[in-house]
PDB file of N, CA and C in Angstrom:
ATOM      1  N   MET A   1     -45.299  -2.022   8.232  1.00 44.00           N
ATOM      2  CA  MET A   1     -44.716  -0.751   8.580  1.00 44.00           C
ATOM      3  C   MET A   1     -45.134  -0.409  10.012  1.00 44.00           C
ATOM      4  N   LEU A   2     -44.175  -0.043  10.826  1.00 45.00           N
ATOM      5  CA  LEU A   2     -44.445   0.301  12.219  1.00 45.00           C
ATOM      6  C   LEU A   2     -44.926   1.734  12.338  1.00 45.00           C
ATOM      7  N   SER A   3     -45.780   1.962  13.309  1.00 46.00           N
ATOM      8  CA  SER A   3     -46.282   3.306  13.571  1.00 46.00           C
ATOM      9  C   SER A   3     -46.390   3.494  15.076  1.00 46.00           C
ATOM     10  N   ASN A   4     -46.095   4.702  15.523  1.00 48.00           N
ATOM     11  CA  ASN A   4     -46.222   5.018  16.942  1.00 48.00           C
ATOM     12  C   ASN A   4     -47.612   5.553  17.282  1.00 48.00           C
ATOM     13  N   ALA A   5     -48.451   5.709  16.276  1.00 49.00           N
ATOM     14  CA  ALA A   5     -49.781   6.266  16.518  1.00 49.00           C
ATOM     15  C   ALA A   5     -50.641   5.256  17.262  1.00 49.00           C
ATOM     16  N   ASN A   6     -51.348   5.707  18.255  1.00 48.00           N
ATOM     17  CA  ASN A   6     -52.235   4.850  19.028  1.00 48.00           C
ATOM     18  C   ASN A   6     -53.493   4.578  18.218  1.00 48.00           C
ATOM     19  N   PRO A   7     -53.997   3.350  18.210  1.00 48.00           N
ATOM     20  CA  PRO A   7     -55.182   3.039  17.405  1.00 48.00           C
ATOM     21  C   PRO A   7     -56.469   3.644  17.933  1.00 48.00           C
ATOM     22  N   VAL A   8     -56.450   4.193  19.134  1.00 50.00           N
ATOM     23  CA  VAL A   8     -57.659   4.800  19.699  1.00 50.00           C
ATOM     24  C   VAL A   8     -57.958   6.093  18.961  1.00 50.00           C
ATOM     25  N   HIS A   9     -59.191   6.259  18.531  1.00 50.00           N
ATOM     26  CA  HIS A   9     -59.571   7.467  17.815  1.00 50.00           C
ATOM     27  C   HIS A   9     -59.835   8.605  18.796  1.00 50.00           C
ATOM     28  N   PRO A  10     -59.596   9.833  18.378  1.00 48.00           N
ATOM     29  CA  PRO A  10     -59.849  10.964  19.278  1.00 48.00           C
ATOM     30  C   PRO A  10     -61.333  11.112  19.571  1.00 48.00           C
ATOM     31  N   GLN A  11     -61.629  11.587  20.756  1.00 51.00           N
ATOM     32  CA  GLN A  11     -62.999  11.910  21.122  1.00 51.00           C
ATOM     33  C   GLN A  11     -63.132  13.423  21.029  1.00 51.00           C
ATOM     34  N   GLY A  12     -63.726  13.869  19.973  1.00 52.00           N
ATOM     35  CA  GLY A  12     -63.803  15.306  19.755  1.00 52.00           C
ATOM     36  C   GLY A  12     -65.217  15.821  19.782  1.00 52.00           C
ATOM     37  N   PRO A  13     -65.528  16.785  18.944  1.00 55.00           N
ATOM     38  CA  PRO A  13     -66.824  17.458  18.982  1.00 55.00           C
ATOM     39  C   PRO A  13     -67.916  16.736  18.194  1.00 55.00           C
ATOM     40  N   ASP A  14     -67.742  15.424  17.930  1.00 62.00           N
ATOM     41  CA  ASP A  14     -68.677  14.712  17.069  1.00 62.00           C
ATOM     42  C   ASP A  14     -70.127  14.767  17.558  1.00 62.00           C
ATOM     43  N   ASP A  15     -70.339  14.758  18.862  1.00 69.00           N
ATOM     44  CA  ASP A  15     -71.696  14.702  19.387  1.00 69.00           C
ATOM     45  C   ASP A  15     -72.257  16.077  19.753  1.00 69.00           C
ATOM     46  N   LYS A  16     -71.572  17.129  19.384  1.00 71.00           N
ATOM     47  CA  LYS A  16     -72.016  18.472  19.761  1.00 71.00           C
ATOM     48  C   LYS A  16     -72.958  19.069  18.699  1.00 71.00           C
ATOM     49  N   ILE A  17     -73.807  19.954  19.137  1.00 79.00           N
ATOM     50  CA  ILE A  17     -74.746  20.625  18.245  1.00 79.00           C
ATOM     51  C   ILE A  17     -73.973  21.583  17.334  1.00 79.00           C
ATOM     52  N   PHE A  18     -74.320  21.585  16.035  1.00 83.00           N
ATOM     53  CA  PHE A  18     -73.660  22.491  15.099  1.00 83.00           C
ATOM     54  C   PHE A  18     -74.254  23.889  15.196  1.00 83.00           C
ATOM     55  N   LYS A  19     -73.383  24.871  15.077  1.00 84.00           N
ATOM     56  CA  LYS A  19     -73.792  26.277  15.063  1.00 84.00           C
ATOM     57  C   LYS A  19     -73.549  26.817  13.658  1.00 84.00           C
ATOM     58  N   ASN A  20     -74.440  27.656  13.199  1.00 88.00           N
ATOM     59  CA  ASN A  20     -74.264  28.337  11.918  1.00 88.00           C
ATOM     60  C   ASN A  20     -74.046  29.804  12.208  1.00 88.00           C
ATOM     61  N   ARG A  21     -73.086  30.395  11.530  1.00 88.00           N
ATOM     62  CA  ARG A  21     -72.661  31.747  11.870  1.00 88.00           C
ATOM     63  C   ARG A  21     -72.188  32.471  10.625  1.00 88.00           C
ATOM     64  N   SER A  22     -72.563  33.720  10.470  1.00 91.00           N
ATOM     65  CA  SER A  22     -72.076  34.546   9.366  1.00 91.00           C
ATOM     66  C   SER A  22     -71.443  35.808   9.924  1.00 91.00           C
ATOM     67  N   ILE A  23     -70.344  36.216   9.307  1.00 91.00           N
ATOM     68  CA  ILE A  23     -69.679  37.469   9.663  1.00 91.00           C
ATOM     69  C   ILE A  23     -69.615  38.296   8.384  1.00 91.00           C
ATOM     70  N   THR A  24     -70.068  39.534   8.466  1.00 92.00           N
ATOM     71  CA  THR A  24     -70.021  40.430   7.325  1.00 92.00           C
ATOM     72  C   THR A  24     -68.842  41.378   7.493  1.00 92.00           C
ATOM     73  N   PHE A  25     -68.013  41.480   6.466  1.00 91.00           N
ATOM     74  CA  PHE A  25     -66.861  42.379   6.469  1.00 91.00           C
ATOM     75  C   PHE A  25     -67.186  43.554   5.546  1.00 91.00           C
ATOM     76  N   HIS A  26     -67.209  44.780   6.120  1.00 89.00           N
ATOM     77  CA  HIS A  26     -67.487  45.998   5.355  1.00 89.00           C
ATOM     78  C   HIS A  26     -66.186  46.748   5.133  1.00 89.00           C
ATOM     79  N   GLY A  27     -66.005  47.286   3.933  1.00 84.00           N
ATOM     80  CA  GLY A  27     -64.835  48.112   3.667  1.00 84.00           C
ATOM     81  C   GLY A  27     -65.039  48.920   2.406  1.00 84.00           C
ATOM     82  N   GLY A  28     -65.128  50.239   2.528  1.00 81.00           N
ATOM     83  CA  GLY A  28     -65.360  51.075   1.350  1.00 81.00           C
ATOM     84  C   GLY A  28     -66.683  50.715   0.706  1.00 81.00           C
ATOM     85  N   ASP A  29     -66.624  50.472  -0.607  1.00 86.00           N
ATOM     86  CA  ASP A  29     -67.829  50.109  -1.358  1.00 86.00           C
ATOM     87  C   ASP A  29     -68.012  48.599  -1.454  1.00 86.00           C
ATOM     88  N   HIS A  30     -67.180  47.845  -0.755  1.00 85.00           N
ATOM     89  CA  HIS A  30     -67.214  46.388  -0.883  1.00 85.00           C
ATOM     90  C   HIS A  30     -67.713  45.739   0.403  1.00 85.00           C
ATOM     91  N   GLU A  31     -68.252  44.554   0.237  1.00 89.00           N
ATOM     92  CA  GLU A  31     -68.731  43.788   1.373  1.00 89.00           C
ATOM     93  C   GLU A  31     -68.529  42.308   1.074  1.00 89.00           C
ATOM     94  N   ALA A  32     -68.085  41.569   2.071  1.00 90.00           N
ATOM     95  CA  ALA A  32     -67.914  40.125   1.932  1.00 90.00           C
ATOM     96  C   ALA A  32     -68.541  39.447   3.145  1.00 90.00           C
ATOM     97  N   VAL A  33     -69.131  38.289   2.910  1.00 92.00           N
ATOM     98  CA  VAL A  33     -69.763  37.543   3.987  1.00 92.00           C
ATOM     99  C   VAL A  33     -69.075  36.182   4.114  1.00 92.00           C
ATOM    100  N   LEU A  34     -68.622  35.873   5.326  1.00 91.00           N
ATOM    101  CA  LEU A  34     -68.024  34.581   5.635  1.00 91.00           C
ATOM    102  C   LEU A  34     -69.050  33.790   6.441  1.00 91.00           C
ATOM    103  N   THR A  35     -69.440  32.616   5.943  1.00 92.00           N
ATOM    104  CA  THR A  35     -70.417  31.779   6.627  1.00 92.00           C
ATOM    105  C   THR A  35     -69.725  30.523   7.130  1.00 92.00           C
ATOM    106  N   LEU A  36     -69.911  30.222   8.416  1.00 90.00           N
ATOM    107  CA  LEU A  36     -69.277  29.076   9.061  1.00 90.00           C
ATOM    108  C   LEU A  36     -70.332  28.164   9.658  1.00 90.00           C
ATOM    109  N   SER A  37     -70.041  26.884   9.672  1.00 87.00           N
ATOM    110  CA  SER A  37     -70.854  25.907  10.383  1.00 87.00           C
ATOM    111  C   SER A  37     -69.886  25.037  11.155  1.00 87.00           C
ATOM    112  N   TYR A  38     -70.034  24.990  12.488  1.00 85.00           N
ATOM    113  CA  TYR A  38     -69.068  24.271  13.312  1.00 85.00           C
ATOM    114  C   TYR A  38     -69.753  23.728  14.561  1.00 85.00           C
ATOM    115  N   PRO A  39     -69.184  22.640  15.130  1.00 84.00           N
ATOM    116  CA  PRO A  39     -69.751  22.117  16.380  1.00 84.00           C
ATOM    117  C   PRO A  39     -69.568  23.118  17.509  1.00 84.00           C
ATOM    118  N   GLU A  40     -70.404  23.028  18.504  1.00 85.00           N
ATOM    119  CA  GLU A  40     -70.292  23.919  19.670  1.00 85.00           C
ATOM    120  C   GLU A  40     -68.861  23.860  20.207  1.00 85.00           C
ATOM    121  N   PRO A  41     -68.148  24.992  20.233  1.00 87.00           N
ATOM    122  CA  PRO A  41     -66.749  24.974  20.673  1.00 87.00           C
ATOM    123  C   PRO A  41     -66.613  24.921  22.193  1.00 87.00           C
ATOM    124  N   ASP A  42     -65.426  24.518  22.636  1.00 86.00           N
ATOM    125  CA  ASP A  42     -65.111  24.537  24.067  1.00 86.00           C
ATOM    126  C   ASP A  42     -64.732  25.945  24.505  1.00 86.00           C
ATOM    127  N   GLU A  43     -64.219  26.716  23.573  1.00 89.00           N
ATOM    128  CA  GLU A  43     -63.802  28.086  23.886  1.00 89.00           C
ATOM    129  C   GLU A  43     -64.042  28.941  22.656  1.00 89.00           C
ATOM    130  N   ILE A  44     -64.589  30.136  22.861  1.00 89.00           N
ATOM    131  CA  ILE A  44     -64.809  31.047  21.742  1.00 89.00           C
ATOM    132  C   ILE A  44     -64.460  32.467  22.181  1.00 89.00           C
ATOM    133  N   VAL A  45     -63.719  33.177  21.333  1.00 90.00           N
ATOM    134  CA  VAL A  45     -63.415  34.588  21.558  1.00 90.00           C
ATOM    135  C   VAL A  45     -63.974  35.323  20.342  1.00 90.00           C
ATOM    136  N   ASP A  46     -64.978  36.136  20.574  1.00 88.00           N
ATOM    137  CA  ASP A  46     -65.718  36.778  19.488  1.00 88.00           C
ATOM    138  C   ASP A  46     -65.628  38.296  19.638  1.00 88.00           C
ATOM    139  N   TRP A  47     -64.942  38.944  18.706  1.00 88.00           N
ATOM    140  CA  TRP A  47     -64.798  40.397  18.758  1.00 88.00           C
ATOM    141  C   TRP A  47     -65.657  41.092  17.706  1.00 88.00           C
ATOM    142  N   THR A  48     -66.542  40.349  17.043  1.00 87.00           N
ATOM    143  CA  THR A  48     -67.389  40.999  16.045  1.00 87.00           C
ATOM    144  C   THR A  48     -68.500  41.759  16.752  1.00 87.00           C
ATOM    145  N   HIS A  49     -69.002  42.777  16.104  1.00 81.00           N
ATOM    146  CA  HIS A  49     -70.105  43.568  16.664  1.00 81.00           C
ATOM    147  C   HIS A  49     -71.336  43.290  15.813  1.00 81.00           C
ATOM    148  N   ASP A  50     -72.316  42.612  16.385  1.00 83.00           N
ATOM    149  CA  ASP A  50     -73.537  42.234  15.662  1.00 83.00           C
ATOM    150  C   ASP A  50     -73.230  41.477  14.373  1.00 83.00           C
ATOM    151  N   GLY A  51     -72.191  40.647  14.404  1.00 86.00           N
ATOM    152  CA  GLY A  51     -71.860  39.833  13.237  1.00 86.00           C
ATOM    153  C   GLY A  51     -71.224  40.595  12.102  1.00 86.00           C
ATOM    154  N   ALA A  52     -70.695  41.802  12.373  1.00 89.00           N
ATOM    155  CA  ALA A  52     -70.100  42.609  11.307  1.00 89.00           C
ATOM    156  C   ALA A  52     -68.755  43.173  11.748  1.00 89.00           C
ATOM    157  N   VAL A  53     -67.872  43.348  10.772  1.00 89.00           N
ATOM    158  CA  VAL A  53     -66.552  43.919  11.018  1.00 89.00           C
ATOM    159  C   VAL A  53     -66.300  45.000   9.978  1.00 89.00           C
ATOM    160  N   ASN A  54     -65.924  46.197  10.424  1.00 87.00           N
ATOM    161  CA  ASN A  54     -65.515  47.257   9.509  1.00 87.00           C
ATOM    162  C   ASN A  54     -64.004  47.128   9.325  1.00 87.00           C
ATOM    163  N   VAL A  55     -63.565  46.770   8.137  1.00 84.00           N
ATOM    164  CA  VAL A  55     -62.148  46.479   7.924  1.00 84.00           C
ATOM    165  C   VAL A  55     -61.270  47.724   7.986  1.00 84.00           C
ATOM    166  N   ASN A  56     -61.872  48.911   7.976  1.00 81.00           N
ATOM    167  CA  ASN A  56     -61.094  50.147   8.047  1.00 81.00           C
ATOM    168  C   ASN A  56     -60.851  50.611   9.480  1.00 81.00           C
ATOM    169  N   ASP A  57     -61.579  50.030  10.432  1.00 80.00           N
ATOM    170  CA  ASP A  57     -61.399  50.398  11.833  1.00 80.00           C
ATOM    171  C   ASP A  57     -60.283  49.584  12.463  1.00 80.00           C
ATOM    172  N   GLN A  58     -59.812  50.046  13.618  1.00 75.00           N
ATOM    173  CA  GLN A  58     -58.895  49.229  14.413  1.00 75.00           C
ATOM    174  C   GLN A  58     -59.724  48.108  15.022  1.00 75.00           C
ATOM    175  N   PHE A  59     -59.218  46.923  14.988  1.00 71.00           N
ATOM    176  CA  PHE A  59     -59.991  45.796  15.478  1.00 71.00           C
ATOM    177  C   PHE A  59     -59.075  44.730  16.048  1.00 71.00           C
ATOM    178  N   LYS A  60     -59.662  43.879  16.832  1.00 80.00           N
ATOM    179  CA  LYS A  60     -58.969  42.681  17.290  1.00 80.00           C
ATOM    180  C   LYS A  60     -59.355  41.570  16.318  1.00 80.00           C
ATOM    181  N   PRO A  61     -58.652  40.436  16.329  1.00 85.00           N
ATOM    182  CA  PRO A  61     -59.071  39.354  15.430  1.00 85.00           C
ATOM    183  C   PRO A  61     -60.550  39.049  15.641  1.00 85.00           C
ATOM    184  N   PRO A  62     -61.346  39.017  14.572  1.00 89.00           N
ATOM    185  CA  PRO A  62     -62.797  38.902  14.715  1.00 89.00           C
ATOM    186  C   PRO A  62     -63.279  37.673  15.473  1.00 89.00           C
ATOM    187  N   LEU A  63     -62.660  36.501  15.256  1.00 91.00           N
ATOM    188  CA  LEU A  63     -63.228  35.294  15.840  1.00 91.00           C
ATOM    189  C   LEU A  63     -62.153  34.235  16.037  1.00 91.00           C
ATOM    190  N   SER A  64     -62.204  33.570  17.169  1.00 92.00           N
ATOM    191  CA  SER A  64     -61.317  32.441  17.452  1.00 92.00           C
ATOM    192  C   SER A  64     -62.144  31.377  18.158  1.00 92.00           C
ATOM    193  N   ILE A  65     -62.156  30.155  17.604  1.00 90.00           N
ATOM    194  CA  ILE A  65     -62.887  29.067  18.243  1.00 90.00           C
ATOM    195  C   ILE A  65     -61.960  27.867  18.405  1.00 90.00           C
ATOM    196  N   ASN A  66     -62.058  27.219  19.555  1.00 89.00           N
ATOM    197  CA  ASN A  66     -61.171  26.101  19.875  1.00 89.00           C
ATOM    198  C   ASN A  66     -61.970  24.895  20.355  1.00 89.00           C
ATOM    199  N   PHE A  67     -61.444  23.720  20.013  1.00 83.00           N
ATOM    200  CA  PHE A  67     -62.065  22.457  20.395  1.00 83.00           C
ATOM    201  C   PHE A  67     -61.033  21.614  21.128  1.00 83.00           C
ATOM    202  N   ASN A  68     -61.371  21.151  22.312  1.00 80.00           N
ATOM    203  CA  ASN A  68     -60.478  20.272  23.079  1.00 80.00           C
ATOM    204  C   ASN A  68     -60.822  18.820  22.789  1.00 80.00           C
ATOM    205  N   PHE A  69     -59.796  18.000  22.654  1.00 72.00           N
ATOM    206  CA  PHE A  69     -59.988  16.574  22.437  1.00 72.00           C
ATOM    207  C   PHE A  69     -59.639  15.828  23.716  1.00 72.00           C
ATOM    208  N   THR A  70     -60.449  14.846  24.062  1.00 67.00           N
ATOM    209  CA  THR A  70     -60.240  14.120  25.314  1.00 67.00           C
ATOM    210  C   THR A  70     -59.570  12.770  25.094  1.00 67.00           C
ATOM    211  N   GLY A  71     -59.319  12.403  23.857  1.00 64.00           N
ATOM    212  CA  GLY A  71     -58.668  11.132  23.560  1.00 64.00           C
ATOM    213  C   GLY A  71     -57.310  11.375  22.939  1.00 64.00           C
ATOM    214  N   HIS A  72     -56.786  10.357  22.288  1.00 60.00           N
ATOM    215  CA  HIS A  72     -55.501  10.510  21.626  1.00 60.00           C
ATOM    216  C   HIS A  72     -55.679  11.387  20.398  1.00 60.00           C
ATOM    217  N   PHE A  73     -54.834  12.368  20.261  1.00 56.00           N
ATOM    218  CA  PHE A  73     -54.973  13.304  19.164  1.00 56.00           C
ATOM    219  C   PHE A  73     -54.006  12.924  18.058  1.00 56.00           C
ATOM    220  N   TRP A  74     -52.815  13.400  18.058  1.00 59.00           N
ATOM    221  CA  TRP A  74     -51.830  13.036  17.027  1.00 59.00           C
ATOM    222  C   TRP A  74     -50.635  12.388  17.711  1.00 59.00           C
ATOM    223  N   GLN A  75     -50.327  11.185  17.300  1.00 57.00           N
ATOM    224  CA  GLN A  75     -49.219  10.435  17.896  1.00 57.00           C
ATOM    225  C   GLN A  75     -49.386  10.314  19.411  1.00 57.00           C
ATOM    226  N   GLY A  76     -50.621  10.169  19.858  1.00 56.00           N
ATOM    227  CA  GLY A  76     -50.860   9.931  21.273  1.00 56.00           C
ATOM    228  C   GLY A  76     -50.819  11.160  22.156  1.00 56.00           C
ATOM    229  N   VAL A  77     -50.726  12.350  21.571  1.00 64.00           N
ATOM    230  CA  VAL A  77     -50.642  13.572  22.361  1.00 64.00           C
ATOM    231  C   VAL A  77     -52.034  14.197  22.436  1.00 64.00           C
ATOM    232  N   PHE A  78     -52.468  14.548  23.632  1.00 64.00           N
ATOM    233  CA  PHE A  78     -53.746  15.234  23.773  1.00 64.00           C
ATOM    234  C   PHE A  78     -53.601  16.635  23.200  1.00 64.00           C
ATOM    235  N   GLY A  79     -54.685  17.167  22.651  1.00 71.00           N
ATOM    236  CA  GLY A  79     -54.510  18.464  22.025  1.00 71.00           C
ATOM    237  C   GLY A  79     -55.790  19.232  21.805  1.00 71.00           C
ATOM    238  N   GLN A  80     -55.641  20.291  21.043  1.00 77.00           N
ATOM    239  CA  GLN A  80     -56.711  21.225  20.765  1.00 77.00           C
ATOM    240  C   GLN A  80     -56.631  21.624  19.298  1.00 77.00           C
ATOM    241  N   VAL A  81     -57.783  21.736  18.677  1.00 80.00           N
ATOM    242  CA  VAL A  81     -57.861  22.206  17.303  1.00 80.00           C
ATOM    243  C   VAL A  81     -58.604  23.526  17.335  1.00 80.00           C
ATOM    244  N   GLY A  82     -58.138  24.494  16.563  1.00 86.00           N
ATOM    245  CA  GLY A  82     -58.793  25.792  16.572  1.00 86.00           C
ATOM    246  C   GLY A  82     -58.975  26.351  15.187  1.00 86.00           C
ATOM    247  N   LEU A  83     -59.863  27.309  15.089  1.00 88.00           N
ATOM    248  CA  LEU A  83     -60.087  28.051  13.862  1.00 88.00           C
ATOM    249  C   LEU A  83     -60.022  29.525  14.224  1.00 88.00           C
ATOM    250  N   ASP A  84     -59.140  30.251  13.573  1.00 89.00           N
ATOM    251  CA  ASP A  84     -59.017  31.690  13.806  1.00 89.00           C
ATOM    252  C   ASP A  84     -59.399  32.436  12.542  1.00 89.00           C
ATOM    253  N   VAL A  85     -60.275  33.411  12.684  1.00 89.00           N
ATOM    254  CA  VAL A  85     -60.645  34.287  11.580  1.00 89.00           C
ATOM    255  C   VAL A  85     -59.967  35.617  11.838  1.00 89.00           C
ATOM    256  N   ASP A  86     -59.108  36.017  10.934  1.00 87.00           N
ATOM    257  CA  ASP A  86     -58.360  37.267  11.079  1.00 87.00           C
ATOM    258  C   ASP A  86     -58.372  37.994   9.740  1.00 87.00           C
ATOM    259  N   LEU A  87     -57.881  39.211   9.721  1.00 84.00           N
ATOM    260  CA  LEU A  87     -57.835  39.990   8.495  1.00 84.00           C
ATOM    261  C   LEU A  87     -56.392  40.251   8.089  1.00 84.00           C
ATOM    262  N   LEU A  88     -56.127  40.170   6.803  1.00 82.00           N
ATOM    263  CA  LEU A  88     -54.822  40.503   6.245  1.00 82.00           C
ATOM    264  C   LEU A  88     -55.014  41.763   5.414  1.00 82.00           C
ATOM    265  N   ARG A  89     -54.342  42.823   5.809  1.00 80.00           N
ATOM    266  CA  ARG A  89     -54.477  44.088   5.083  1.00 80.00           C
ATOM    267  C   ARG A  89     -53.411  44.183   3.998  1.00 80.00           C
ATOM    268  N   ASN A  90     -53.798  44.758   2.878  1.00 79.00           N
ATOM    269  CA  ASN A  90     -52.845  45.013   1.804  1.00 79.00           C
ATOM    270  C   ASN A  90     -51.946  46.172   2.213  1.00 79.00           C
ATOM    271  N   LYS A  91     -50.649  46.027   2.010  1.00 80.00           N
ATOM    272  CA  LYS A  91     -49.714  47.088   2.394  1.00 80.00           C
ATOM    273  C   LYS A  91     -49.951  48.337   1.550  1.00 80.00           C
ATOM    274  N   PRO A  92     -49.830  49.525   2.160  1.00 82.00           N
ATOM    275  CA  PRO A  92     -50.003  50.772   1.387  1.00 82.00           C
ATOM    276  C   PRO A  92     -49.008  50.807   0.218  1.00 82.00           C
ATOM    277  N   GLY A  93     -49.504  51.178  -0.953  1.00 82.00           N
ATOM    278  CA  GLY A  93     -48.656  51.266  -2.135  1.00 82.00           C
ATOM    279  C   GLY A  93     -48.506  49.955  -2.887  1.00 82.00           C
ATOM    280  N   ALA A  94     -48.960  48.856  -2.293  1.00 80.00           N
ATOM    281  CA  ALA A  94     -48.881  47.558  -2.972  1.00 80.00           C
ATOM    282  C   ALA A  94     -50.006  47.461  -3.997  1.00 80.00           C
ATOM    283  N   PRO A  95     -49.828  46.644  -5.026  1.00 81.00           N
ATOM    284  CA  PRO A  95     -50.900  46.488  -6.024  1.00 81.00           C
ATOM    285  C   PRO A  95     -52.178  45.946  -5.379  1.00 81.00           C
ATOM    286  N   ASP A  96     -53.309  46.368  -5.918  1.00 83.00           N
ATOM    287  CA  ASP A  96     -54.596  45.899  -5.400  1.00 83.00           C
ATOM    288  C   ASP A  96     -54.772  44.406  -5.660  1.00 83.00           C
ATOM    289  N   TRP A  97     -55.599  43.790  -4.833  1.00 84.00           N
ATOM    290  CA  TRP A  97     -55.965  42.386  -5.057  1.00 84.00           C
ATOM    291  C   TRP A  97     -57.229  42.384  -5.919  1.00 84.00           C
ATOM    292  N   ASN A  98     -57.038  42.281  -7.214  1.00 85.00           N
ATOM    293  CA  ASN A  98     -58.172  42.316  -8.133  1.00 85.00           C
ATOM    294  C   ASN A  98     -58.642  40.933  -8.539  1.00 85.00           C
ATOM    295  N   SER A  99     -57.913  39.930  -8.118  1.00 87.00           N
ATOM    296  CA  SER A  99     -58.298  38.562  -8.463  1.00 87.00           C
ATOM    297  C   SER A  99     -57.801  37.626  -7.369  1.00 87.00           C
ATOM    298  N   LEU A 100     -58.281  36.398  -7.418  1.00 87.00           N
ATOM    299  CA  LEU A 100     -57.828  35.392  -6.465  1.00 87.00           C
ATOM    300  C   LEU A 100     -56.338  35.147  -6.634  1.00 87.00           C
ATOM    301  N   ALA A 101     -55.847  35.185  -7.870  1.00 89.00           N
ATOM    302  CA  ALA A 101     -54.411  34.972  -8.121  1.00 89.00           C
ATOM    303  C   ALA A 101     -53.569  36.042  -7.420  1.00 89.00           C
ATOM    304  N   ASP A 102     -54.032  37.296  -7.428  1.00 86.00           N
ATOM    305  CA  ASP A 102     -53.309  38.373  -6.735  1.00 86.00           C
ATOM    306  C   ASP A 102     -53.219  38.087  -5.241  1.00 86.00           C
ATOM    307  N   LEU A 103     -54.312  37.643  -4.667  1.00 84.00           N
ATOM    308  CA  LEU A 103     -54.345  37.351  -3.237  1.00 84.00           C
ATOM    309  C   LEU A 103     -53.461  36.166  -2.904  1.00 84.00           C
ATOM    310  N   VAL A 104     -53.461  35.135  -3.742  1.00 87.00           N
ATOM    311  CA  VAL A 104     -52.633  33.954  -3.511  1.00 87.00           C
ATOM    312  C   VAL A 104     -51.157  34.333  -3.499  1.00 87.00           C
ATOM    313  N   VAL A 105     -50.737  35.207  -4.393  1.00 84.00           N
ATOM    314  CA  VAL A 105     -49.344  35.664  -4.431  1.00 84.00           C
ATOM    315  C   VAL A 105     -48.984  36.318  -3.100  1.00 84.00           C
ATOM    316  N   THR A 106     -49.841  37.175  -2.577  1.00 82.00           N
ATOM    317  CA  THR A 106     -49.581  37.846  -1.303  1.00 82.00           C
ATOM    318  C   THR A 106     -49.517  36.854  -0.157  1.00 82.00           C
ATOM    319  N   LEU A 107     -50.436  35.894  -0.127  1.00 83.00           N
ATOM    320  CA  LEU A 107     -50.445  34.903   0.946  1.00 83.00           C
ATOM    321  C   LEU A 107     -49.196  34.035   0.924  1.00 83.00           C
ATOM    322  N   ARG A 108     -48.707  33.723  -0.253  1.00 85.00           N
ATOM    323  CA  ARG A 108     -47.496  32.890  -0.357  1.00 85.00           C
ATOM    324  C   ARG A 108     -46.253  33.650   0.094  1.00 85.00           C
ATOM    325  N   GLU A 109     -46.270  34.964  -0.075  1.00 79.00           N
ATOM    326  CA  GLU A 109     -45.133  35.784   0.358  1.00 79.00           C
ATOM    327  C   GLU A 109     -45.120  35.977   1.854  1.00 79.00           C
ATOM    328  N   LYS A 110     -46.241  35.790   2.512  1.00 68.00           N
ATOM    329  CA  LYS A 110     -46.359  36.037   3.952  1.00 68.00           C
ATOM    330  C   LYS A 110     -45.686  34.987   4.779  1.00 68.00           C
TER     331      LYS A 110
END
């Protein structure tokens, strides 16, 4: 089977130091903590305040991290991989997300 993919593997963040990071999301009487472990990024945009986000306030996306690849990425195209942490708010009047199944239904509709 023929393939246009170059056999050269991408040179990415393999040799970079890993960072461990937690973001706490506060909202009403609830709190959730997201813990991440990732190689040192090439670019980071961090809008969290002391590692915490109040979900009821106006906010920018809490965190965006990007990694540049210096080798062949996909099908020989140089590229960037990123991770964005954002918030999805439940629409007013919509049923509450009381379970993972409720949240999955909303995400699939988006």
